[in-house]
Coordinates of C-alpha atoms in Angstrom, one line a residue:
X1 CA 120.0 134.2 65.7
X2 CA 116.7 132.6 66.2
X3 CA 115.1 132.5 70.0
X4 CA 114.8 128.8 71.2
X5 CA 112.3 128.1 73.1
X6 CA 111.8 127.1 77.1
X7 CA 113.5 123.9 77.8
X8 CA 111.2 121.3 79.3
X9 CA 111.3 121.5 83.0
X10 CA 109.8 117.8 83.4
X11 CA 111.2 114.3 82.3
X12 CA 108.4 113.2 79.7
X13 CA 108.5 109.5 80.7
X14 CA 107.9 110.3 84.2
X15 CA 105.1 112.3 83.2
X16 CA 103.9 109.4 80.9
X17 CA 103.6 106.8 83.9
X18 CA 102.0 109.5 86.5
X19 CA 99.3 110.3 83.1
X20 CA 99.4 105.7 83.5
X21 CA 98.6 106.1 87.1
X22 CA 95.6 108.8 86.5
X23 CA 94.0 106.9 83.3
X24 CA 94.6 103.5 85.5
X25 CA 92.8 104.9 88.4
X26 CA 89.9 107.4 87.0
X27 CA 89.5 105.5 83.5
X28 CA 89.4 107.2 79.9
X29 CA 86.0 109.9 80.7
X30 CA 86.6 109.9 84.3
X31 CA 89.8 111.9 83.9
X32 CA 89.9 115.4 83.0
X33 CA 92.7 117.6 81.1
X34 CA 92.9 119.0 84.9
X35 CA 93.5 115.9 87.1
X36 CA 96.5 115.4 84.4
X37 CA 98.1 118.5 84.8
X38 CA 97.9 118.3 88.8
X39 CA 99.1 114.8 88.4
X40 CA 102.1 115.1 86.3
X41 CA 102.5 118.7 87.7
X42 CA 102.7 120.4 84.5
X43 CA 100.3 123.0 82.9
X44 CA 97.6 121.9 80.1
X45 CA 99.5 123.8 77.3
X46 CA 102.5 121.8 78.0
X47 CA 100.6 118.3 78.2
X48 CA 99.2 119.4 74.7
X49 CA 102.8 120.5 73.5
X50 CA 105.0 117.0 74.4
X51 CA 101.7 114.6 74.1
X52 CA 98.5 115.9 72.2
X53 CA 95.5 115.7 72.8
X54 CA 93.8 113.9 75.9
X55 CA 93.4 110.8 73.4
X56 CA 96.2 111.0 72.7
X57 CA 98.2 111.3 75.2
X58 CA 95.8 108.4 76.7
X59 CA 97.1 106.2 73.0
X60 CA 100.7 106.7 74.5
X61 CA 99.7 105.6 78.1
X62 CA 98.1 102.3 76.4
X63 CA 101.5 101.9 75.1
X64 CA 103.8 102.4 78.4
X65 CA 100.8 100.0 79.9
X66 CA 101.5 97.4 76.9
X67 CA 105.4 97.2 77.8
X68 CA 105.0 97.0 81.5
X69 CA 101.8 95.3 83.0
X70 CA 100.5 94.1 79.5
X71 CA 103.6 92.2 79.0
X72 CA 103.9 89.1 81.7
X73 CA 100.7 87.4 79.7
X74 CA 102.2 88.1 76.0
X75 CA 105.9 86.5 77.3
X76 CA 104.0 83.7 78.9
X77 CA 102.5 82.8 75.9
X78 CA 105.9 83.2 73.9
X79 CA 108.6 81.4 75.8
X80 CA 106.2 78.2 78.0
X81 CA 107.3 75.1 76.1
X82 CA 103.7 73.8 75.3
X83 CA 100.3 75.2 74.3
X84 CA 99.0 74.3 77.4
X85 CA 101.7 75.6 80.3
X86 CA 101.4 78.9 77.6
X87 CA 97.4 79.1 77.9
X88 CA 97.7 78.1 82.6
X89 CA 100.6 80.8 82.6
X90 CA 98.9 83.1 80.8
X91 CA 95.9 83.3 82.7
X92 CA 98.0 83.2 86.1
X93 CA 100.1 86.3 85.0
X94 CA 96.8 87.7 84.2
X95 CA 95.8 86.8 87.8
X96 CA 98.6 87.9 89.5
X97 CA 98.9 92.0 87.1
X98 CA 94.8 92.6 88.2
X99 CA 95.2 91.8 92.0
X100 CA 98.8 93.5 92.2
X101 CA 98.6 96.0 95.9
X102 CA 100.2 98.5 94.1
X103 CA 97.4 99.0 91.2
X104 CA 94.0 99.3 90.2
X105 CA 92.2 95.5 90.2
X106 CA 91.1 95.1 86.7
X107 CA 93.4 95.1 83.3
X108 CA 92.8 98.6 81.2
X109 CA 92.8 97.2 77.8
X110 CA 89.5 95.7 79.2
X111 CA 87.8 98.0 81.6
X112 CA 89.4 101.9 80.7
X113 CA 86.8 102.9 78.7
X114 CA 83.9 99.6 78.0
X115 CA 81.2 102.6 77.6
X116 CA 81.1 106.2 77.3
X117 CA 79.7 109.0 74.8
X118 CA 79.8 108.9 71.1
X119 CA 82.5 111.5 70.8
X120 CA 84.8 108.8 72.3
X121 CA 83.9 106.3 70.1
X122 CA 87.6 106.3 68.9
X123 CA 89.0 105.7 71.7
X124 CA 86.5 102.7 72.1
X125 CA 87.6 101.6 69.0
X126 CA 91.4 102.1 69.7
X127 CA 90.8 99.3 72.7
X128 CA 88.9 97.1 70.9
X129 CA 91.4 96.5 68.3
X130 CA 94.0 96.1 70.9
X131 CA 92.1 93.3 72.5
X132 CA 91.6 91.8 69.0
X133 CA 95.7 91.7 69.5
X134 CA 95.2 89.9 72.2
X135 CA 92.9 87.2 71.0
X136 CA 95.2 87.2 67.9
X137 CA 98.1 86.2 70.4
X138 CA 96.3 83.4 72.1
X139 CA 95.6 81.9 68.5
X140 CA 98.8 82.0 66.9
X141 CA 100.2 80.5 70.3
X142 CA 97.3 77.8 69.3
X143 CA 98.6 77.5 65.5
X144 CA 102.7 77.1 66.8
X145 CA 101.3 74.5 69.3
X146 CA 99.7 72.5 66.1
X147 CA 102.9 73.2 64.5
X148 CA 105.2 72.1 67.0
X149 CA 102.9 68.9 67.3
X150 CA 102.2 69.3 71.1
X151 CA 98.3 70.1 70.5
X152 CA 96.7 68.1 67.8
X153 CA 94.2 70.1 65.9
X154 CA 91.1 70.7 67.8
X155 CA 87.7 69.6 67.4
X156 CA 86.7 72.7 68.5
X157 CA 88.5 74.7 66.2
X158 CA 91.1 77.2 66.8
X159 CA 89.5 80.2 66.9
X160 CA 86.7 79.3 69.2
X161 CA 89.6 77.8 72.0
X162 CA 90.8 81.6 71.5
X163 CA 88.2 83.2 72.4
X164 CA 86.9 80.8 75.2
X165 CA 90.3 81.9 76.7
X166 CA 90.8 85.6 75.6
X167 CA 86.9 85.7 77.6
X168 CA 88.6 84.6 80.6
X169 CA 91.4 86.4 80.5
X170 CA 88.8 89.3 80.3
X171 CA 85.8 87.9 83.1
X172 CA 89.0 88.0 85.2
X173 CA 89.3 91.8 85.0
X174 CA 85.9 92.0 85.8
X175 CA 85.8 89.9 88.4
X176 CA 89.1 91.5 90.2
X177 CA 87.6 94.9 89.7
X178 CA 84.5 93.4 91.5
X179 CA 86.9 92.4 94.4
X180 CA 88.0 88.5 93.9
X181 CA 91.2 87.9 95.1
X182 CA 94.1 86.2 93.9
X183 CA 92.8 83.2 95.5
X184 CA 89.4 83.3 93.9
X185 CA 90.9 84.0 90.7
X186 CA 93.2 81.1 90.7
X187 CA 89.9 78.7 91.2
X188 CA 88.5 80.3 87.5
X189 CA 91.7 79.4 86.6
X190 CA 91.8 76.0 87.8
X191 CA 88.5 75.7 86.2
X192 CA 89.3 77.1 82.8
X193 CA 92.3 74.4 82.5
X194 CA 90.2 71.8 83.7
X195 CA 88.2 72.9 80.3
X196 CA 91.3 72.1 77.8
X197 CA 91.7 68.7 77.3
X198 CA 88.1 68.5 76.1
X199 CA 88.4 71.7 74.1
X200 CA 92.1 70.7 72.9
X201 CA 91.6 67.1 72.9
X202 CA 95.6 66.5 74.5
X203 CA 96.6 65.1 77.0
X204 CA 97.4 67.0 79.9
X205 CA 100.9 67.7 80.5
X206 CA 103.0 69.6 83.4
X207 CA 102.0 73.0 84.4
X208 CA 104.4 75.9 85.3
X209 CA 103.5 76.7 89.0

């Protein structure tokens, strides 16, 4: 009879969100193989056994961070009732993930790994396309909004409205990393929306609050 080996003496998805915490904290080069293992308590070999490599073990964390404090701005954008309340309530649950007390101040997607050395060009990469999801989000929710006939199709175009607000979705990081406050942040907010109807070229309409 073959030998099985060890059984896992840690729960995987606890280790997953204390590996969140670390990447959260430290960012993609600040954290070592070390701070891992002394944060999810379990030896290298083992992280390298149940998750890979460093990147990616780090790929999997983007994903946990995806389903949890990536997701209030994606299910604002799917289930407002107009363009416009999607775009304000996007931006405010943006707001309110990057000033939470119990969390780093600035989104990851944006600010885990902006820099860094060329062997981790990859992993630069990785985000990049992930914020490209992002932007893709806030155009479709543009395109349904044309379709649904609650935004009339903008001067502007459609893809630059996009990325006017997928760059404030990501100046907001920046600035909450730099220390704004949920406060502050709500005034670039109030700003930004002030910007649609001349961008969008609608009328304004209810907001969620």
């Amino acid at each position: 009879m073959a030998t099985r080996g060890r059984p896992r003496t840690f729960d995987p998805a606890t280790a997953l969100r204390q590996a969140l915490d670390v990447f959260w904290e430290r960012g993609y080069e600040g954290t070592s193989l070390n701070d891992l293992a002394q944060a999810m308590g379990i030896a290298s070999a083992s992280i390298y056994a149940c998750f890979g490599s460093k990147e990616d073990l780090f790929r999997k964390v983007m994903a946990l961070y995806g389903m949890t404090s990536g997701e209030p701005p994606r299910r604002a954008l799917r289930e407002q009732p107009t363009t416009r309340a999607a775009i304000h309530a996007m931006l405010r649950a943006t707001a309110d993930e990057i000033t939470r007390s119990d969390a780093p101040h600035y989104c990851m997607l944006i600010l885990a790994a902006p820099t860094g050395a060329v062997e981790n060009h990859a992993v630069r990469e990785f985000l990049a396309g992930l914020r490209h999801g992002q932007l893709t989000a806030i155009r479709d929710r543009l395109a349904r909004g044309v379709t649904d006939g609650d935004l009339t199709a903008p001067p502007a175009g459609l893809d630059a409205i996009a990325r006017y607000y997928a760059t404030v979705v990501q100046g907001l990081s920046v600035q909450a990393r730099d220390g704004a406050g949920r406060a502050e942040l709500e005034a670039v907010i109030t700003c930004a929306m002030a910007a649609w109807d001349t961008l969008a070229s609608t009328p304004r309409v209810d907001t969620p609050e």
